[in-house]
Short mmCIF file of C-alpha atoms and ligand atoms in Angstrom, two decimals:
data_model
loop_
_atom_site.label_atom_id
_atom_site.label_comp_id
_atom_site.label_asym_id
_atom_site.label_seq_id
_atom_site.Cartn_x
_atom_site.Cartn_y
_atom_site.Cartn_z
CA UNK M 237 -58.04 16.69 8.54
CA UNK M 238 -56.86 15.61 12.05
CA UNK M 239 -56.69 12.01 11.34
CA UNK M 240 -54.50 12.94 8.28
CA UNK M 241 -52.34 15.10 9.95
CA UNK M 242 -51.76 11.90 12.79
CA UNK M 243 -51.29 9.67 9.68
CA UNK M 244 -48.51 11.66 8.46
CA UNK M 245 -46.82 12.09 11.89
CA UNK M 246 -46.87 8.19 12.34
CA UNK M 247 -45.10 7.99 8.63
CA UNK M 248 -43.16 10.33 9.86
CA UNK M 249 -42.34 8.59 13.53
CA UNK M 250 -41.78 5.34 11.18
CA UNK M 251 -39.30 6.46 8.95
CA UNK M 252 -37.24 7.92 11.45
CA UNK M 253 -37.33 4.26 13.33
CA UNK M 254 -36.45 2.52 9.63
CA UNK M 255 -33.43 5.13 9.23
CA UNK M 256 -32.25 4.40 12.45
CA UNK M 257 -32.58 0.64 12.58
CA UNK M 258 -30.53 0.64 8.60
CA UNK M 259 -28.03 2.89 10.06
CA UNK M 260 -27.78 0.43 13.26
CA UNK M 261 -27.33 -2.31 10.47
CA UNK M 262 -24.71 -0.18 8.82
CA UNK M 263 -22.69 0.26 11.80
CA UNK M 264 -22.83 -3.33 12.45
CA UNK M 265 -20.15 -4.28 14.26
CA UNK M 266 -18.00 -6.80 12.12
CA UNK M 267 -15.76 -9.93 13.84
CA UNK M 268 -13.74 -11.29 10.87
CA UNK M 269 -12.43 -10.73 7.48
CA UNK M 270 -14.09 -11.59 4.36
CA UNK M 271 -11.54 -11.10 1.77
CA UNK M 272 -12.91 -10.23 -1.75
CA UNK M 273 -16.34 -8.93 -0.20
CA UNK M 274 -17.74 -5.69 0.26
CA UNK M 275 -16.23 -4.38 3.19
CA UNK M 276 -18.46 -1.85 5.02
CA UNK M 277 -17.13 1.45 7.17
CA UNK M 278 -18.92 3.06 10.02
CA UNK M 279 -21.67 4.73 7.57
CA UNK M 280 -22.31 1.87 5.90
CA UNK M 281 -20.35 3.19 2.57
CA UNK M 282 -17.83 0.28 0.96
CA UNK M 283 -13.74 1.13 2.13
CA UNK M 284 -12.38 3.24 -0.39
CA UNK M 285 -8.53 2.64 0.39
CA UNK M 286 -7.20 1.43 -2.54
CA UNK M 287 -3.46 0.60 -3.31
CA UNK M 288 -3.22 1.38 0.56
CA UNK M 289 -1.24 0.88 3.71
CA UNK M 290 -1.56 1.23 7.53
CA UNK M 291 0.07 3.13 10.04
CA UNK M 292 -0.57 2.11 13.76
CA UNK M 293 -0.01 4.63 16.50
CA UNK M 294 -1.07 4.47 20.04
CA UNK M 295 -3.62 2.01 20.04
CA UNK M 296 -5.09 2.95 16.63
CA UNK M 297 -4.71 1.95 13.17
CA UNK M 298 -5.05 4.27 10.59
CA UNK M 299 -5.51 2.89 6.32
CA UNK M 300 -4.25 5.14 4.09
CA UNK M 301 -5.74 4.25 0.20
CA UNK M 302 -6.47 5.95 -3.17
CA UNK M 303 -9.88 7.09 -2.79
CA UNK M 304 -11.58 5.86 -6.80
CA UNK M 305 -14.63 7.13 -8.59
CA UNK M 306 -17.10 5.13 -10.05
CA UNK M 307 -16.78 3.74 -13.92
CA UNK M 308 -13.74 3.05 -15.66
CA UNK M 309 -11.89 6.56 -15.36
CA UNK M 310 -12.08 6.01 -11.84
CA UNK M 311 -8.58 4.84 -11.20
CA UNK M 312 -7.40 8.54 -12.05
CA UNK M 313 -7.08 11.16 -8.51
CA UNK M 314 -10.42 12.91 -8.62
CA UNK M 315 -10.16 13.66 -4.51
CA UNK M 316 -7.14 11.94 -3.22
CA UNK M 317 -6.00 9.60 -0.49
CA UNK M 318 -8.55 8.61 1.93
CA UNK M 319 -8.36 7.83 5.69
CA UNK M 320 -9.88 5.43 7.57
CA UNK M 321 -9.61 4.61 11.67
CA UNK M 322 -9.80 1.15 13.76
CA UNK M 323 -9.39 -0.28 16.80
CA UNK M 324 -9.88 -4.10 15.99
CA UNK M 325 -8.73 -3.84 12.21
CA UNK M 326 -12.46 -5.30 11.18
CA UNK M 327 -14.42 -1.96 11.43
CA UNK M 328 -13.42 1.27 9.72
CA UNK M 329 -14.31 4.54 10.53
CA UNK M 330 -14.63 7.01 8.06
CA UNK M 331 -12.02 10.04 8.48
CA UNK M 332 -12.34 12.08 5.59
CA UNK M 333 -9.50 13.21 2.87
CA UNK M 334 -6.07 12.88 4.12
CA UNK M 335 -4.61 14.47 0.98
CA UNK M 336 -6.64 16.39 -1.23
CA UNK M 337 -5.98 16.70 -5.23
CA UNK M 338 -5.69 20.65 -6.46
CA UNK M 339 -8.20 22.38 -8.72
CA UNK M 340 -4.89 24.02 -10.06
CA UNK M 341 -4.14 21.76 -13.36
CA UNK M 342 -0.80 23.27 -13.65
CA UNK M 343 0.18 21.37 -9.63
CA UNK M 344 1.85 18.24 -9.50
CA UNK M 345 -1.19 16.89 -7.42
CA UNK M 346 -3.79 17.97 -10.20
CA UNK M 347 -7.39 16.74 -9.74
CA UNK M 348 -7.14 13.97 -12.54
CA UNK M 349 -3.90 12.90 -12.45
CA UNK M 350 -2.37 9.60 -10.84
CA UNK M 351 -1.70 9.25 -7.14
CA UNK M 352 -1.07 5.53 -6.26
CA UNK M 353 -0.41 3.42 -3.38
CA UNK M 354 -0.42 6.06 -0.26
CA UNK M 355 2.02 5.20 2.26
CA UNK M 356 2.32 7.23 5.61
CA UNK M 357 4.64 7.28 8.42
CA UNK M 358 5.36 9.41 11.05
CA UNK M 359 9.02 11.11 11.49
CA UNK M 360 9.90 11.91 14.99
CA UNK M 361 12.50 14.19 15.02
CA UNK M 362 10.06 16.59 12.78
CA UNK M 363 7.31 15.30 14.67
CA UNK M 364 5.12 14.97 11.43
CA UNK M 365 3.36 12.34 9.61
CA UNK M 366 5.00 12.12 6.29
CA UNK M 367 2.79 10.27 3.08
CA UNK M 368 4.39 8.67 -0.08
CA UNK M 369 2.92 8.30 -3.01
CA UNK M 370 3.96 7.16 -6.85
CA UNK M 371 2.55 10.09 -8.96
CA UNK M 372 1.80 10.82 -12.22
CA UNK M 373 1.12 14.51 -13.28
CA UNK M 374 -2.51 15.31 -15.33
CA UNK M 375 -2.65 13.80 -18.88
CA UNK M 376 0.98 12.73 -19.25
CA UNK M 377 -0.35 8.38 -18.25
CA UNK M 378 2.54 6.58 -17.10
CA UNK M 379 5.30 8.92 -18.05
CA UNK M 380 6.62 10.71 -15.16
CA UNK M 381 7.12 8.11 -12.66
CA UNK M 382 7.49 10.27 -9.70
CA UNK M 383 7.63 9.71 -6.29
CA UNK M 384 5.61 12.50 -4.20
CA UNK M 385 5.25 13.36 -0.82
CA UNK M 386 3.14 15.09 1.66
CA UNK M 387 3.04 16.33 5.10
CA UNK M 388 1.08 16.48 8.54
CA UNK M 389 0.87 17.38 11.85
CA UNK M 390 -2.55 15.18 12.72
CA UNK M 391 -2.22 11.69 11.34
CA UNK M 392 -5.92 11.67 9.08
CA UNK M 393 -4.67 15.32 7.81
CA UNK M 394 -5.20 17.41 6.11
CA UNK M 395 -1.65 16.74 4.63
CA UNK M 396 0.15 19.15 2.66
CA UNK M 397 2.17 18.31 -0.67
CA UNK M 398 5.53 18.75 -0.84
CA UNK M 399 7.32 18.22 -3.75
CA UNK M 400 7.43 14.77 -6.85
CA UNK M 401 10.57 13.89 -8.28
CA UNK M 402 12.52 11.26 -9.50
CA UNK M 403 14.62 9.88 -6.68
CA UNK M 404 18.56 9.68 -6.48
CA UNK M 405 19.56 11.56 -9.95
CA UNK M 406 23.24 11.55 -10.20
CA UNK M 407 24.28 8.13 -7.95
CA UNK M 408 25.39 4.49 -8.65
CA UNK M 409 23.84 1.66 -6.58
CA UNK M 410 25.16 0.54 -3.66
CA UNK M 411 26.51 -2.85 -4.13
CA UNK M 412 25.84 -5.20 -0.38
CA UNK M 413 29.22 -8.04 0.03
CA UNK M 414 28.00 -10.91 -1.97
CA UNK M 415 26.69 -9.01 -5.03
CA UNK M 416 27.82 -10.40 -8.48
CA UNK M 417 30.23 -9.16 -11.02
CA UNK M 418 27.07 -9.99 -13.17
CA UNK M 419 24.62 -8.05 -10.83
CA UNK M 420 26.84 -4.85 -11.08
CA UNK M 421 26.00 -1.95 -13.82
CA UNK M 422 28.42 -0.96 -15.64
CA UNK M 423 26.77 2.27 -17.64
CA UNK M 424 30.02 2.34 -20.95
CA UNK M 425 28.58 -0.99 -21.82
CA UNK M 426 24.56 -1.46 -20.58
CA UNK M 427 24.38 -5.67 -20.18
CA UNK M 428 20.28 -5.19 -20.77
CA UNK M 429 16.93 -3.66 -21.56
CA UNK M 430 17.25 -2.62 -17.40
CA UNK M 431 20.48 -1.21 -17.13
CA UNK M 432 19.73 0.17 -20.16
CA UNK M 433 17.33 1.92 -18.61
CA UNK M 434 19.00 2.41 -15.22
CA UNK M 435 21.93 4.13 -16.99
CA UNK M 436 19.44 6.27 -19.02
CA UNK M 437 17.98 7.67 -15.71
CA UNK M 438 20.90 8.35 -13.75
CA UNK M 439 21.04 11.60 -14.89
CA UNK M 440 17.19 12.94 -14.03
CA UNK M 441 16.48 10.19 -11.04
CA UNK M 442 15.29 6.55 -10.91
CA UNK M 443 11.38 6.01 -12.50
CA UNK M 444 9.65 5.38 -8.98
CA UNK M 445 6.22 3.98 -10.00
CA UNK M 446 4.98 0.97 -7.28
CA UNK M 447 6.06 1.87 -3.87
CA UNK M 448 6.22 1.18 -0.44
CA UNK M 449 7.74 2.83 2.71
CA UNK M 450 9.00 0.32 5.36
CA UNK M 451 10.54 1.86 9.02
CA UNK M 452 13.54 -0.37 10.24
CA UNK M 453 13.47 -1.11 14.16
CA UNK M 454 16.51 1.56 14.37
CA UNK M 455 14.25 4.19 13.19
CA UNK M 456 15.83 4.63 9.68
CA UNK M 457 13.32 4.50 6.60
CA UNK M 458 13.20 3.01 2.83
CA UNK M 459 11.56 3.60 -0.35
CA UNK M 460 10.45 0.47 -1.85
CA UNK M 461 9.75 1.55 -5.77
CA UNK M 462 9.37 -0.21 -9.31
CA UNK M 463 12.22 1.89 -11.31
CA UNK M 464 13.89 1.09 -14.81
CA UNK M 465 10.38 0.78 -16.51
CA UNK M 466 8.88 -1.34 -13.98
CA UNK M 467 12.30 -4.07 -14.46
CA UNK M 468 14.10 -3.85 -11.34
CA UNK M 469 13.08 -2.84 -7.85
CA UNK M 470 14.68 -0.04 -5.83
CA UNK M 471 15.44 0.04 -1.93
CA UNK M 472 16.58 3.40 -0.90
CA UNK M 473 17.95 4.96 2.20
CA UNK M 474 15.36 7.96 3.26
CA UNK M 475 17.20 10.85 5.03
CA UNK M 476 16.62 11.00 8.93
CA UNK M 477 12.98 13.50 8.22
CA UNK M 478 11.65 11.08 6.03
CA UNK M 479 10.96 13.38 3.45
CA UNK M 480 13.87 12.71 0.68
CA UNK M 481 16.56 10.37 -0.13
CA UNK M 482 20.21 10.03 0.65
CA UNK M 483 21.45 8.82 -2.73
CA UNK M 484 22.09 5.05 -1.24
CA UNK M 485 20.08 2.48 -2.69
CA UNK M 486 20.01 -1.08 -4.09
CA UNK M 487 18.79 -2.91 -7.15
CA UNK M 488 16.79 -5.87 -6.53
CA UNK M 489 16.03 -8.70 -9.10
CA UNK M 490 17.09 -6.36 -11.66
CA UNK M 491 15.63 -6.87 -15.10
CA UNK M 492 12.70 -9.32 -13.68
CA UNK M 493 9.48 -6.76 -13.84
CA UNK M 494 8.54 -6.74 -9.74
CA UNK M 495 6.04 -4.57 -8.80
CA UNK M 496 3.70 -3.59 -5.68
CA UNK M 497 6.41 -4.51 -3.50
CA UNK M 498 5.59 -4.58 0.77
CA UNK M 499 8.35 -5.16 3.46
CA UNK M 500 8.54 -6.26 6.76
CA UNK M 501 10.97 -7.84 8.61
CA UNK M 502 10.53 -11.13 10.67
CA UNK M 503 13.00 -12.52 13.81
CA UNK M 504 16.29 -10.23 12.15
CA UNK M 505 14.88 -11.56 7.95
CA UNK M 506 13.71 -9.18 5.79
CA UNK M 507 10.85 -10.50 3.33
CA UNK M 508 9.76 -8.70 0.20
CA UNK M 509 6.06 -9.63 -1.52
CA UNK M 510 5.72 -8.47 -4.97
CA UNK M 511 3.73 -8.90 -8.31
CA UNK M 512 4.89 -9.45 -11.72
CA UNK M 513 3.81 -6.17 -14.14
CA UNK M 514 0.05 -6.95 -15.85
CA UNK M 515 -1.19 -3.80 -14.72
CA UNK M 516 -4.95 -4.72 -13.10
CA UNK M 517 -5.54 -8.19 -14.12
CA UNK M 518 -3.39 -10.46 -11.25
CA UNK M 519 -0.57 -12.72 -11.91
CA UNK M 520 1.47 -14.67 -9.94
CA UNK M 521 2.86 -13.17 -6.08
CA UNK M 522 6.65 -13.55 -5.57
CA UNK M 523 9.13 -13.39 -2.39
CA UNK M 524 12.23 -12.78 -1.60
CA UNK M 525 14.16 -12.88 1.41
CA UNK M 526 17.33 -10.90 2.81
CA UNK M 527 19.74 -11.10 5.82
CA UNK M 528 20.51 -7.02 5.23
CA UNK M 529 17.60 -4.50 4.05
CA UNK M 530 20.03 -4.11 0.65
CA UNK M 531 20.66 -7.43 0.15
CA UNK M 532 21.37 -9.60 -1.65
CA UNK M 533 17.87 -10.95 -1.54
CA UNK M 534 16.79 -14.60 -2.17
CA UNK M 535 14.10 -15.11 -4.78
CA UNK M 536 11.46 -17.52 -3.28
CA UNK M 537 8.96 -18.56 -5.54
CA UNK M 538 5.17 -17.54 -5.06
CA UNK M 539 4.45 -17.43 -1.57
CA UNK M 540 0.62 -18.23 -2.28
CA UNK M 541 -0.60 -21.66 -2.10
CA UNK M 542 -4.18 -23.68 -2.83
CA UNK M 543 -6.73 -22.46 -5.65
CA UNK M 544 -6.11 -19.60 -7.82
CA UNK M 545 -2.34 -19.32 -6.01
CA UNK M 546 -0.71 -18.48 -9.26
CA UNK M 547 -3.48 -15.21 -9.68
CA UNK M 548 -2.72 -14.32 -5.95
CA UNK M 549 -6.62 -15.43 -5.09
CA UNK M 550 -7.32 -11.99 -7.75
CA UNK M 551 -5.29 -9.41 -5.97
CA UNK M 552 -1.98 -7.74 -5.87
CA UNK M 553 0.07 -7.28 -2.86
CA UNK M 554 -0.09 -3.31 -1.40
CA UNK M 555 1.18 -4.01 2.14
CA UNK M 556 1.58 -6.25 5.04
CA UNK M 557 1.04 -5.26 8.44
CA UNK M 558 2.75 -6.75 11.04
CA UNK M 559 -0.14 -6.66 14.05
CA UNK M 560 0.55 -4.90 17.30
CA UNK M 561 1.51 -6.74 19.92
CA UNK M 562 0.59 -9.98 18.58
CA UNK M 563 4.14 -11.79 17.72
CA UNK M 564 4.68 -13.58 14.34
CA UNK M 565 1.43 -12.39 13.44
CA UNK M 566 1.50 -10.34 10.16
CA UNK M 567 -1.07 -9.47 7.46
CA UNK M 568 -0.85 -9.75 3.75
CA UNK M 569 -3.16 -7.18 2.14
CA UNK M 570 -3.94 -6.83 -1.57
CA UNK M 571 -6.01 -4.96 -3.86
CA UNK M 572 -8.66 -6.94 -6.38
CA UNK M 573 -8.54 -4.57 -9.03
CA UNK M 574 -12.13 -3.55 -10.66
CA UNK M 575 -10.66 -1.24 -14.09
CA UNK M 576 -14.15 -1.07 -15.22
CA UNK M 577 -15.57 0.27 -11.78
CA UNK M 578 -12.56 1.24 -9.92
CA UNK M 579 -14.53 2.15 -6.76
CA UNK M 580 -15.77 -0.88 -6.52
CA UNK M 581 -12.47 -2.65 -5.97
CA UNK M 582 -12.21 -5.33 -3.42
CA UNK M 583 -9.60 -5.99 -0.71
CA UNK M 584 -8.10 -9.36 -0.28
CA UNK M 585 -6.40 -9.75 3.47
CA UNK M 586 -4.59 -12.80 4.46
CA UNK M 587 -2.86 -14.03 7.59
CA UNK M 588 0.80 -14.87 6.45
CA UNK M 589 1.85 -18.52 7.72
CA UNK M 590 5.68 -18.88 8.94
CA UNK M 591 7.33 -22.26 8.20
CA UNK M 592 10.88 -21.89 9.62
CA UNK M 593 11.96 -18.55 7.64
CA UNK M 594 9.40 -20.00 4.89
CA UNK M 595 6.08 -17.83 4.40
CA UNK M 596 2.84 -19.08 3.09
CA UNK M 597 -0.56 -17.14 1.87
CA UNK M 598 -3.39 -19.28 1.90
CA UNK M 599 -6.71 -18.71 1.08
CA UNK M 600 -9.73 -17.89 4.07
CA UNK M 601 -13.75 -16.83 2.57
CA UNK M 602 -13.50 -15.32 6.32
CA UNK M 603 -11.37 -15.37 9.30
CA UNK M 604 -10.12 -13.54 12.51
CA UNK M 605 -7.08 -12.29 14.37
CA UNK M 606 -7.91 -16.17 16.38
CA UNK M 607 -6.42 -17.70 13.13
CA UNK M 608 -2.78 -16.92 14.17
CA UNK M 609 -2.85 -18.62 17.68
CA UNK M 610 -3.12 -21.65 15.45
CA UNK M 611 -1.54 -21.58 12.87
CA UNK M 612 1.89 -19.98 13.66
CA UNK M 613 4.94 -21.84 14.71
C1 GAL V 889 -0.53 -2.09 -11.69
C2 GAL V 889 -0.03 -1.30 -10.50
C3 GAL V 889 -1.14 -0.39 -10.07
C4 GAL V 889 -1.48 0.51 -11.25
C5 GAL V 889 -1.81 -0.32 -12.47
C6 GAL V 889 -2.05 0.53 -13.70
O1 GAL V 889 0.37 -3.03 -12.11
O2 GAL V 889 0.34 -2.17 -9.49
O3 GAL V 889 -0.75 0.33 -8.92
O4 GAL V 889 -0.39 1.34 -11.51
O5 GAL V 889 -0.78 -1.22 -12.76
O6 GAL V 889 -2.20 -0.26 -14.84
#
């Protein structure tokens, strides 16, 4: 009886020496990025940031993402937008449920429903971290098109929903000096499918499906979003608390089918990174460039370059992070799409390469922050 009783409290010392040697492994501290691979947080537990974006405040980074479920209905909101926190941008801790879906299936933010491509940033003069997101309300698919938004006073939440609407009902675009007769919409006689479109909408708001948020260095903030059915791309002014528009806002390569656009802004140029519209499976990356945030912007071609360039290596662009206080030195970040397993969906990030005001993506199976010492002119 005694020796079985010491059997069973060796097991037992053993097992608690395995668990803590697997969760040592699992906290493994990582050095590089391994785009396309599982990508491990502090427990061990695969990122679930989908569609997401970062915020960096006071030494921290924080990644915003659509947290999936496993199996192919897990690209609908069954919890919400999930937080993550880093110091180096290679390990992740887990911080919970920024923004939580409602059990109420008469709220906008209705567990099942679509919440994509979290965006937060924080508003000083309300002192609040304010999230975007392109929603679309329980059982209705791609129909509503809304833009949504959610606030904070702690960065990882919990965050409180606001409001979803269609943004800018009622305005005309604003036109930037060196925009076309042929560029301009003129709603008594629709040119196209997309002012077709544009003209249909002004009444209720733009369609705001793909989105972004991008801060300017004065402190003023745009909405990035696919409108028109996915044709044409709109940058609008936010107002000064980040949580509505003003009713300015430009059309960009209106009529082309952009989506999952990301800004940032490089020596006084604004660049734009989008995808063509093929839902999950990839397709070619585009750029454009502008001298003002409205334009007119430059289309550039596909900014990726090397094998599998014209399926942007499997992903789709969801942001690009310019890295604190490292100069020139910005990240593209994209989403591998899984449909059939949305939770297991992969993230593709990739240092950008400047050649004069010319950007290039190329492809890395791993690499670190090192990477931009070199290769950045
Ligand atoms: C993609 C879009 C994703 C998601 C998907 C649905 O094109 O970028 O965010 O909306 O379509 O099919």
């Amino acid at each position: 009886m005694i020796k079985f009783y010491k059997n069973a409290l060796l097991a037992t010392i053993a097992c608690f020496f395995m668990l803590v040697l697997l969760n040592f492994t699992a906290a493994a501290q990582q050095k590089q990025f391994t785009p396309g691979q599982l990508w491990p947080d502090d427990k061990g537990v695969h990122i679930n940031a989908h569609g997401g974006g970062l915020l960096y405040q006071k030494g921290i980074y924080y990644w915003f993402g659509e947290h999936k479920i496993a199996g192919g209905a897990g690209n609908r909101a069954m919890v919400g937008v999930h937080c993550y926190s880093s110091k180096d941008l290679y390990n992740w801790k887990d911080e919970g449920i920024a923004l939580a879906v409602s059990p109420d299936t008469t709220n906008d933010i209705a567990k099942g429903c679509i919440l994509e491509r979290p965006k937060v940033v924080y508003n000083k003069k309300i002192k609040k971290y304010v999230m975007w997101f392109h929603l679309e309300l329980l059982g209705q698919s791609y129909k509503a098109a809304r833009a949504g938004v959610a606030i904070s006073d702690k960065v990882t939440g919990p965050y409180t929903f606001i409001r979803s609407y269609r943004p800018n009902p009622g305005f005309m675009p604003y036109y930037p000096t060196g925009t076309s007769d042929a560029d301009m919409v003129n709603c008594e006689h629709p040119k196209n499918k997309s002012d077709g479109f544009f003209c249909r909408d002004v009444h209720g708001g733009q369609m705001a499906r793909d989105m972004n948020v991008f801060v300017d260095d004065d402190g003023k903030a745009y909405h990035i979003f696919s409108a028109e059915e996915n044709f044409t791309l709109d940058i609008a002014e936010m107002n000064d608390t980040y949580t509505g528009h003003t009713g300015k806002f430009a059309r960009v390569y209106a009529g082309h089918q952009t989506e999952a656009p990301a800004i940032f802004k490089h020596n006084g140029i604004y660049y734009l990174i989008g995808s063509g519209t093929t839902g999950w499976a990839p397709n070619p990356a585009r750029w454009f460039s502008a001298k003002s945030i409205y334009g007119p912007w430059t289309y550039r071609g596909n900014p990726c370059v090397g094998k599998d360039a014209e399926i942007t290596f499997g992903g789709q662009s969801t942001y690009v992070l310019p890295v604190a206080g490292k100069k020139d030195t910005f990240i593209f970040m994209a989403d591998k799409w899984t449909p059939k397993d949305a939770i297991d969906g992969r993230y593709i990030w990739l240092p950008i390469t400047f050649k004069g005001d010319n950007i290039e993506i190329s492809w890395f199976d791993n690499w670190d922050l090192s990477v931009f010492d070199k290769t950045t002119k």
